[in-house]
mmCIF file of C-alpha atoms and ligand atoms in Angstrom:
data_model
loop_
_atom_site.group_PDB
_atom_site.id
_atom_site.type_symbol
_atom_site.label_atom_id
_atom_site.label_comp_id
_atom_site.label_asym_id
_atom_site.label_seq_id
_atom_site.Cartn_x
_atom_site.Cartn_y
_atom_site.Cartn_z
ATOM 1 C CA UNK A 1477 -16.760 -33.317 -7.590
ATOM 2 C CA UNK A 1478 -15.368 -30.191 -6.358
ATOM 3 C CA UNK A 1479 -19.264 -28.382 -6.547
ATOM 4 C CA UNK A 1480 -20.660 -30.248 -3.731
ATOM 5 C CA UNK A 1481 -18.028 -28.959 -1.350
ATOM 6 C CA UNK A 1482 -18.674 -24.965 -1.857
ATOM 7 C CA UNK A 1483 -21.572 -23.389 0.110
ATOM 8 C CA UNK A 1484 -24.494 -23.988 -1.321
ATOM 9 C CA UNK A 1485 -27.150 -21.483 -1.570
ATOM 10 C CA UNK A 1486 -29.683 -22.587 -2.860
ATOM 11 C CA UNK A 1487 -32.505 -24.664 -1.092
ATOM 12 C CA UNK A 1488 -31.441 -28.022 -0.532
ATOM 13 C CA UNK A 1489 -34.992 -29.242 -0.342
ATOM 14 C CA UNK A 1490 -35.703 -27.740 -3.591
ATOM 15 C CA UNK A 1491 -32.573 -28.586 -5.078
ATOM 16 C CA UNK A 1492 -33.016 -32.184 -4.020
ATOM 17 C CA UNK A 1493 -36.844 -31.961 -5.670
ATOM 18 C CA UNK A 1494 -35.648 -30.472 -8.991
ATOM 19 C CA UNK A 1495 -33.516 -34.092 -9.578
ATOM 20 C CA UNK A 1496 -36.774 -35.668 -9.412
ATOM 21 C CA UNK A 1497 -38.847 -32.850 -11.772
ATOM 22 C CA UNK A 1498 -36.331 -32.301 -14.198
ATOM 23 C CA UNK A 1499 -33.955 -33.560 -16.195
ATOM 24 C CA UNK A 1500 -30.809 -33.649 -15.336
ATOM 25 C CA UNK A 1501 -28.983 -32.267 -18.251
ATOM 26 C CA UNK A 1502 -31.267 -30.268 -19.425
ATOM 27 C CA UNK A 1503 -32.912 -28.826 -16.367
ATOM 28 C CA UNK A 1504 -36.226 -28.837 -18.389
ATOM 29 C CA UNK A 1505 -39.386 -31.078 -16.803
ATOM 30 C CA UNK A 1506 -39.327 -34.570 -17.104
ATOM 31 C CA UNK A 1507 -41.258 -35.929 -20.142
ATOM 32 C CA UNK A 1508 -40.887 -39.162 -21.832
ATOM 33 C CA UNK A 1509 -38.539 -41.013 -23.189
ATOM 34 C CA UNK A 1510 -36.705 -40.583 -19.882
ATOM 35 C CA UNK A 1511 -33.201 -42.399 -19.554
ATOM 36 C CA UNK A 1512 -31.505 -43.144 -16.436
ATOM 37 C CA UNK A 1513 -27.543 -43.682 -16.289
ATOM 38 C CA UNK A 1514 -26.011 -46.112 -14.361
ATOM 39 C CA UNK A 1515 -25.334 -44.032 -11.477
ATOM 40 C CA UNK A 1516 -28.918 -43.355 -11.367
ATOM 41 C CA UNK A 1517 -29.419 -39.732 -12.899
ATOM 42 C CA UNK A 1518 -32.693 -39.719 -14.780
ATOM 43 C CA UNK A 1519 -32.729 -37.369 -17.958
ATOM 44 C CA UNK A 1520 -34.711 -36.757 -20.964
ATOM 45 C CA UNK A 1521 -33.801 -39.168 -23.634
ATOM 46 C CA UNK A 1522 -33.976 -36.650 -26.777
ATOM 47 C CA UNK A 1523 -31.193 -33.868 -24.314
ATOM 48 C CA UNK A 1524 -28.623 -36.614 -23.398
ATOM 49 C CA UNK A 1525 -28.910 -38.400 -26.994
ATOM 50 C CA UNK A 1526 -28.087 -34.363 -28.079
ATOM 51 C CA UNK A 1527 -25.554 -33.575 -26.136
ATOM 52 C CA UNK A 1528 -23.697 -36.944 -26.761
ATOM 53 C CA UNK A 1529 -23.891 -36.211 -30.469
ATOM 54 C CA UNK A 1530 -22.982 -32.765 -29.865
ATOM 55 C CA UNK A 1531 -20.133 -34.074 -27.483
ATOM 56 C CA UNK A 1532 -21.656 -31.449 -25.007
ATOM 57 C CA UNK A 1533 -22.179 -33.550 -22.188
ATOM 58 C CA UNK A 1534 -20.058 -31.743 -19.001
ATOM 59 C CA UNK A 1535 -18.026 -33.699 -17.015
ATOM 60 C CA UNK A 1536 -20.095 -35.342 -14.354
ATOM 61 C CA UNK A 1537 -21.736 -37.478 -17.060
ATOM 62 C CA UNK A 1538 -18.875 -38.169 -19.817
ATOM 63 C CA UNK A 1539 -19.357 -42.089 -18.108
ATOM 64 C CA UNK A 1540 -22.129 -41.938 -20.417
ATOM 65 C CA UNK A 1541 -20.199 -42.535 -24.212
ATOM 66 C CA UNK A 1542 -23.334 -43.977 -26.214
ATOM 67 C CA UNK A 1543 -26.495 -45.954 -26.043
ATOM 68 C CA UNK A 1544 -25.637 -48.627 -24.155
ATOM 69 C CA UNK A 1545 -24.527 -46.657 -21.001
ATOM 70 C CA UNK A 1546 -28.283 -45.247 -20.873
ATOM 71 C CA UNK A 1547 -31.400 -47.271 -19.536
ATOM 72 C CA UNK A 1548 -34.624 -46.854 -20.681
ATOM 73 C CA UNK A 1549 -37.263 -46.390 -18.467
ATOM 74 C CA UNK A 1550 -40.648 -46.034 -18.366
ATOM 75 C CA UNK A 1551 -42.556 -44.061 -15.838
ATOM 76 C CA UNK A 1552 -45.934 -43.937 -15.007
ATOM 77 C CA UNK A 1553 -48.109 -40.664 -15.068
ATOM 78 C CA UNK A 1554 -50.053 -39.231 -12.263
ATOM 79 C CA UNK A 1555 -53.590 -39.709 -13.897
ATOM 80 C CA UNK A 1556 -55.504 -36.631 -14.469
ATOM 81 C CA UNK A 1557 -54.236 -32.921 -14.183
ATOM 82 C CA UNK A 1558 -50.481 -32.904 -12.722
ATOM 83 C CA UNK A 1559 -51.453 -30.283 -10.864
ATOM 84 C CA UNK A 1560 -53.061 -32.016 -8.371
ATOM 85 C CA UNK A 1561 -50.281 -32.899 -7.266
ATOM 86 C CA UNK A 1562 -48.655 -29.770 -4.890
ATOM 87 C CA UNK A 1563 -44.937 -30.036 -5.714
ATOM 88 C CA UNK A 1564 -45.346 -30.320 -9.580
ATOM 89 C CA UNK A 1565 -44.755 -33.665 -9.857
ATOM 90 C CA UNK A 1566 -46.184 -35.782 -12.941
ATOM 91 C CA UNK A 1567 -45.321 -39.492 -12.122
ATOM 92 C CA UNK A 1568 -45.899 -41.663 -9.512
ATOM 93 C CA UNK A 1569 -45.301 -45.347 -8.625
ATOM 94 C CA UNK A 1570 -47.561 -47.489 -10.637
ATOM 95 C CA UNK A 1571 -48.501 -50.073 -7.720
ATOM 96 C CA UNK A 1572 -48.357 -47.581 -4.412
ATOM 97 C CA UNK A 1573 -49.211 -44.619 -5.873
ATOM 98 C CA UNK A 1574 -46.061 -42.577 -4.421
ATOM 99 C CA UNK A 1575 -45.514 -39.550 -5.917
ATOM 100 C CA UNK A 1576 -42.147 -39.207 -7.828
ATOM 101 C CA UNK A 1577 -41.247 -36.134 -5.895
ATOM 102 C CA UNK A 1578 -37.966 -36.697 -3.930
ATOM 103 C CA UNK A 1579 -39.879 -37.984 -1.057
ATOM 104 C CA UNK A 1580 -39.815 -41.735 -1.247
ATOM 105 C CA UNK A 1581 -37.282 -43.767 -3.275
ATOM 106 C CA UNK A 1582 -38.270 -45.063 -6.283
ATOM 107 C CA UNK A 1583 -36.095 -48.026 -8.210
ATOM 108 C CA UNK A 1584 -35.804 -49.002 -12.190
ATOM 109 C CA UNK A 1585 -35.759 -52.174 -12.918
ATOM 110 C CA UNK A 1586 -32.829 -52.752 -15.923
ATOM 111 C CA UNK A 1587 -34.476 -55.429 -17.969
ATOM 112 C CA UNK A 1588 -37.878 -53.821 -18.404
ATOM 113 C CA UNK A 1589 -37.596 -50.185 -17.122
ATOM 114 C CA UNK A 1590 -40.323 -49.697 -15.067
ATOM 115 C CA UNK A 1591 -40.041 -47.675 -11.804
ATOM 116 C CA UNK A 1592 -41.328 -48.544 -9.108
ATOM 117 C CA UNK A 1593 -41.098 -47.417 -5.434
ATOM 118 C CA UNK A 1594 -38.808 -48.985 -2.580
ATOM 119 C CA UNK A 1595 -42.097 -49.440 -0.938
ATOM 120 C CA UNK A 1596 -44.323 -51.590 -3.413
ATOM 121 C CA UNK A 1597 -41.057 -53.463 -4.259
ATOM 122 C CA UNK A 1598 -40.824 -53.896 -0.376
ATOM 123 C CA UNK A 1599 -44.276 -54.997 0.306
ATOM 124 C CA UNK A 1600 -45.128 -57.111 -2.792
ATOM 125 C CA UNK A 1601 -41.541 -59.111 -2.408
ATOM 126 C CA UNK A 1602 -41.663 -60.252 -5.356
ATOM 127 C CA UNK A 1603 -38.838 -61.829 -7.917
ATOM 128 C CA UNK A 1604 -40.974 -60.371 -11.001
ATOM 129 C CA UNK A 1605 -41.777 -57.121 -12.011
ATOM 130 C CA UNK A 1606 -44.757 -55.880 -10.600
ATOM 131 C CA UNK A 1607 -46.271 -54.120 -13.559
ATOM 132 C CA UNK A 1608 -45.077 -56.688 -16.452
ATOM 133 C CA UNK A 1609 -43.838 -59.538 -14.378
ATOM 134 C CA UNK A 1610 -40.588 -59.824 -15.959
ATOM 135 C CA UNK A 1611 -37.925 -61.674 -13.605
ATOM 136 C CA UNK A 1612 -35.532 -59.493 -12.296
ATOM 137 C CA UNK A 1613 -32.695 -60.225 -9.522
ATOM 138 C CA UNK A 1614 -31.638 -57.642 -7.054
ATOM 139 C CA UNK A 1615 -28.668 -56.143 -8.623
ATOM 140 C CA UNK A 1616 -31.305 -55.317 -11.708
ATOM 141 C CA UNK A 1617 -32.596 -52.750 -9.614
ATOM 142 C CA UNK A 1618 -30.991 -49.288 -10.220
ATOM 143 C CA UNK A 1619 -31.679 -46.628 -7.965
ATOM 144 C CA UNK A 1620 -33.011 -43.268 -8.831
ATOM 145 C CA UNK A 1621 -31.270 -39.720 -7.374
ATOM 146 C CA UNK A 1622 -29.924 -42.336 -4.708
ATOM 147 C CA UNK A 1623 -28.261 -41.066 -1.720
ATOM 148 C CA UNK A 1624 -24.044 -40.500 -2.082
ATOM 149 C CA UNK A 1625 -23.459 -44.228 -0.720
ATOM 150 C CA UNK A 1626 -26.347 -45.373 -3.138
ATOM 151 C CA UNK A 1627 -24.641 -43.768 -6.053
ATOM 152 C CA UNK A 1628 -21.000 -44.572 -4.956
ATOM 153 C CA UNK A 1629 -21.981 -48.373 -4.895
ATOM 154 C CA UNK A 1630 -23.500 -47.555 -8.708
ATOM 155 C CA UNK A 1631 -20.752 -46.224 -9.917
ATOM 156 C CA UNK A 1632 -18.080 -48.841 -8.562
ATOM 157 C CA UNK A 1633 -20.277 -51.145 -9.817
ATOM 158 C CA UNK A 1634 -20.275 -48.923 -13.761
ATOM 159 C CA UNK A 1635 -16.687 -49.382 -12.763
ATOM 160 C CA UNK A 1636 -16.786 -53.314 -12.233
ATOM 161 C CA UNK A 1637 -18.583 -53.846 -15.665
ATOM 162 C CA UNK A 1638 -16.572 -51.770 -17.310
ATOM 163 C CA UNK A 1639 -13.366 -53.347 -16.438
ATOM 164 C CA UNK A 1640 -14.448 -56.723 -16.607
ATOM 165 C CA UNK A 1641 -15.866 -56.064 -20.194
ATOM 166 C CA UNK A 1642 -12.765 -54.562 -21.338
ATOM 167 C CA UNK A 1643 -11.071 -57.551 -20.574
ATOM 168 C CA UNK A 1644 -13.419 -59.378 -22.443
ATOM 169 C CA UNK A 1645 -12.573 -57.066 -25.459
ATOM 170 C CA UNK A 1646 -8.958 -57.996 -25.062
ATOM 171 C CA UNK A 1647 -9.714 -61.646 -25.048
ATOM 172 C CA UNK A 1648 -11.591 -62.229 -28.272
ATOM 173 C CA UNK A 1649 -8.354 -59.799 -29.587
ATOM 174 C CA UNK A 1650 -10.421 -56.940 -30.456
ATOM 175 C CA UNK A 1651 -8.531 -53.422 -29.805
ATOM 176 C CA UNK A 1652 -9.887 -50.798 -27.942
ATOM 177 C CA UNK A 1653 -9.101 -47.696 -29.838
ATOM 178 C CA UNK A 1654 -10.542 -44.273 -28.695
ATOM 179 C CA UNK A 1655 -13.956 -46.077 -28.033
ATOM 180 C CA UNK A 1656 -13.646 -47.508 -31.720
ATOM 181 C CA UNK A 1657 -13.553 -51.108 -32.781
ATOM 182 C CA UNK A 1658 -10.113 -52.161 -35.018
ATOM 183 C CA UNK A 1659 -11.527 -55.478 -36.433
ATOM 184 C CA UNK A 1660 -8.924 -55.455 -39.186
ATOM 185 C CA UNK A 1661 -6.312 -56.522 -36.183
ATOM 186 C CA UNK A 1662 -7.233 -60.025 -34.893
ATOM 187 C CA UNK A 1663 -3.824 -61.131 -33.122
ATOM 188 C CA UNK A 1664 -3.628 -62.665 -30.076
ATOM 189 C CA UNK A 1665 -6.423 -65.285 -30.760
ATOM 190 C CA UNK A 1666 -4.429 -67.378 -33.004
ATOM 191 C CA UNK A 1667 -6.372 -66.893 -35.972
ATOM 192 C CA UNK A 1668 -3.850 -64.415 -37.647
ATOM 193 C CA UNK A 1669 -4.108 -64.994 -41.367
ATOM 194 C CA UNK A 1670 -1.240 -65.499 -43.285
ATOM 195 C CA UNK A 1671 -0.670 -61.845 -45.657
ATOM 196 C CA UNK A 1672 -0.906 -60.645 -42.207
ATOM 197 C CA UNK A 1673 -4.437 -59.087 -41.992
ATOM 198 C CA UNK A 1674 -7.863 -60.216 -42.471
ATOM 199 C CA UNK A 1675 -8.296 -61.777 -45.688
ATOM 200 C CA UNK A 1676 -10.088 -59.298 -48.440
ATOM 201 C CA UNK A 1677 -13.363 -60.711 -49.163
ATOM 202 C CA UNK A 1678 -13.497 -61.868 -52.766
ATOM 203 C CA UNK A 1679 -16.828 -62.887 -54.842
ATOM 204 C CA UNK A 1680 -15.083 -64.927 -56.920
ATOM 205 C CA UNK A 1681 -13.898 -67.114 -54.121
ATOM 206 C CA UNK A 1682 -17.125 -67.768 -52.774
ATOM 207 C CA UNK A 1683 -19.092 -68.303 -56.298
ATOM 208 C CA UNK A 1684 -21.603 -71.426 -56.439
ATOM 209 C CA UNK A 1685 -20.269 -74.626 -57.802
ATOM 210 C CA UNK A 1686 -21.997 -74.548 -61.270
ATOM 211 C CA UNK A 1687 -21.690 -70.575 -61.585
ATOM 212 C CA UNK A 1688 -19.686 -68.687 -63.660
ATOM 213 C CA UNK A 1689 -17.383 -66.985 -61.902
ATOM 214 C CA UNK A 1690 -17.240 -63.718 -63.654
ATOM 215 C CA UNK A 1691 -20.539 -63.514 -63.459
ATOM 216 C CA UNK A 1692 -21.398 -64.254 -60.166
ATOM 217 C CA UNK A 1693 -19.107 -61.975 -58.785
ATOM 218 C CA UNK A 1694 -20.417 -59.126 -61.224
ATOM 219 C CA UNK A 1695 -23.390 -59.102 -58.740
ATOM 220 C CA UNK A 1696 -20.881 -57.161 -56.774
ATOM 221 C CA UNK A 1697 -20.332 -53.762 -57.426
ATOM 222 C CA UNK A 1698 -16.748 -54.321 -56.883
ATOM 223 C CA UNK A 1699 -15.949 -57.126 -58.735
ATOM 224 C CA UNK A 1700 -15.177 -55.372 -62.264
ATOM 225 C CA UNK A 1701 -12.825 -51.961 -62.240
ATOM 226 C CA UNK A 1702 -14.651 -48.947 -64.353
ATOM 227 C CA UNK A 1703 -14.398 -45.692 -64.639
ATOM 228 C CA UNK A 1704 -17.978 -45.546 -64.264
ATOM 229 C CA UNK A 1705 -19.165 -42.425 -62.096
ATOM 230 C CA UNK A 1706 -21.844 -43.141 -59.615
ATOM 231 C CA UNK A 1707 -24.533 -40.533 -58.840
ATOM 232 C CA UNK A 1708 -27.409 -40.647 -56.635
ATOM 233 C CA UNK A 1709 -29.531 -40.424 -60.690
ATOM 234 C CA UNK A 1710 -28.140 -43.377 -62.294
ATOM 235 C CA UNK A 1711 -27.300 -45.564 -59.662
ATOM 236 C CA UNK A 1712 -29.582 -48.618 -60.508
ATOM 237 C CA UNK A 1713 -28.513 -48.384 -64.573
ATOM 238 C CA UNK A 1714 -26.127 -50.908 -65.490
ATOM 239 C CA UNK A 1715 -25.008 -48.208 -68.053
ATOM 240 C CA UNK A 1716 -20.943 -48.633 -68.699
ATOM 241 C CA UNK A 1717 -20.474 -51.186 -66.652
ATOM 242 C CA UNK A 1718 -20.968 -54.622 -67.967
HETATM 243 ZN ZN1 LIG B 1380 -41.577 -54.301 -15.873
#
């Protein structure tokens, strides 16, 4: 936050052009799978899915805390030798033709992932997607390296879903815990079972009518107590156990 506000010294033309070249994690060129977040930052899919694993992603992009905070997209490549084109870049809009260079804005489209310029999308008005004709409605259309007011109106609207899906969360009385699901704790919907946790799933309990219960719960490994040791050699031999 604070990094835009010091004196910057480098180009801001080239600076600007290096969003659209590279990713922007990894600073290495664009190649596919590229991912866009939902402020709009377009990376390469193999860096981010690193650093998130790695739990290396700076600060400016810890919004992003899995999977489902990235959007796949797929871009379309300049045909021919890239460099034809003079400021490196190696995709370009799939209808116009407008390079992906910083120059023109370019939008994804959530459902599918396609990118597309401001321009076709202008020109074509259209409600599908012009290269697979997927529907889409306006707020399905994420902008790329928007401008700060683009990118501020992304990220209250991260903000939005985010809130609105916690409260989801909370309704159907699942617990939020450091990002991890507590399933075992259903109050608040009612359903509370009587031992005061969810019930222990039992084989026996849920045998067949005409089976034998013993032995339709010995299909489950945890049916009978042994002292039978496991190992990844022997783990399909019945040996010791019935
Ligand atoms: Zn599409």
């Amino acid at each position: 936050m604070y990094a835009d506000k010091k004196p910057d010294k480098i180009d801001p033309n080239e600076k600007r052009l290096g969003k659209w070249l590279n990713c922007a994690l990894s600073y290495e060129p664009l190649r596919e799978p590229c991912v866009i977040d939902k402020l709009g930052n377009i990376f390469n899919k193999e860096a981010l899915v690193e650093a998130l694993l790695g739990k290396k992603l700076p600060k400016e992009f810890r919004h992003i805390k899995g999977l489902k905070d990235m959007i796949n997209i797929k871009l379309s490549m300049i045909p021919g030798n890239q460099s034809d084109s003079a400021d490196g870049a190696t995709f370009q809009c799939p209808i116009s033709g407008l390079e992906f260079n910083g120059k023109y804005k370019f939008f994804a489209l959530k459902n599918c992932g396609h990118v597309v310029s401001a321009k076709a999308l202008k020109e074509v008005k259209s409600s599908a997607c012009l290269v697979c004709h997927k529907e889409f409605i306006d707020s399905d259309k994420m902008v790329i390296n928007g401008s700060e007011e683009e990118v501020a109106a992304l990220r209250e609207r991260m903000e939005e879903e985010k809130a609105k899906s916690m409260k989801e969360k909370k309704k159907r009385g699942i617990d939020i815990v450091d990002g991890k699901k507590d399933c075992g704790n259903l109050e608040g919907n009612g359903k509370k079972s009587s031992n005061g946790g969810a019930k222990k799933f039992r084989a026996m309990d849920m045998a067949p009518a005409n089976a034998t219960k013993e032995v339709y719960a010995s299909i489950f490994t945890s049916s009978k107590k042994s002292d039978f040791k496991e190992t990844y050699m022997c783990r399909s031999l019945p040996l010791g156990r019935n």
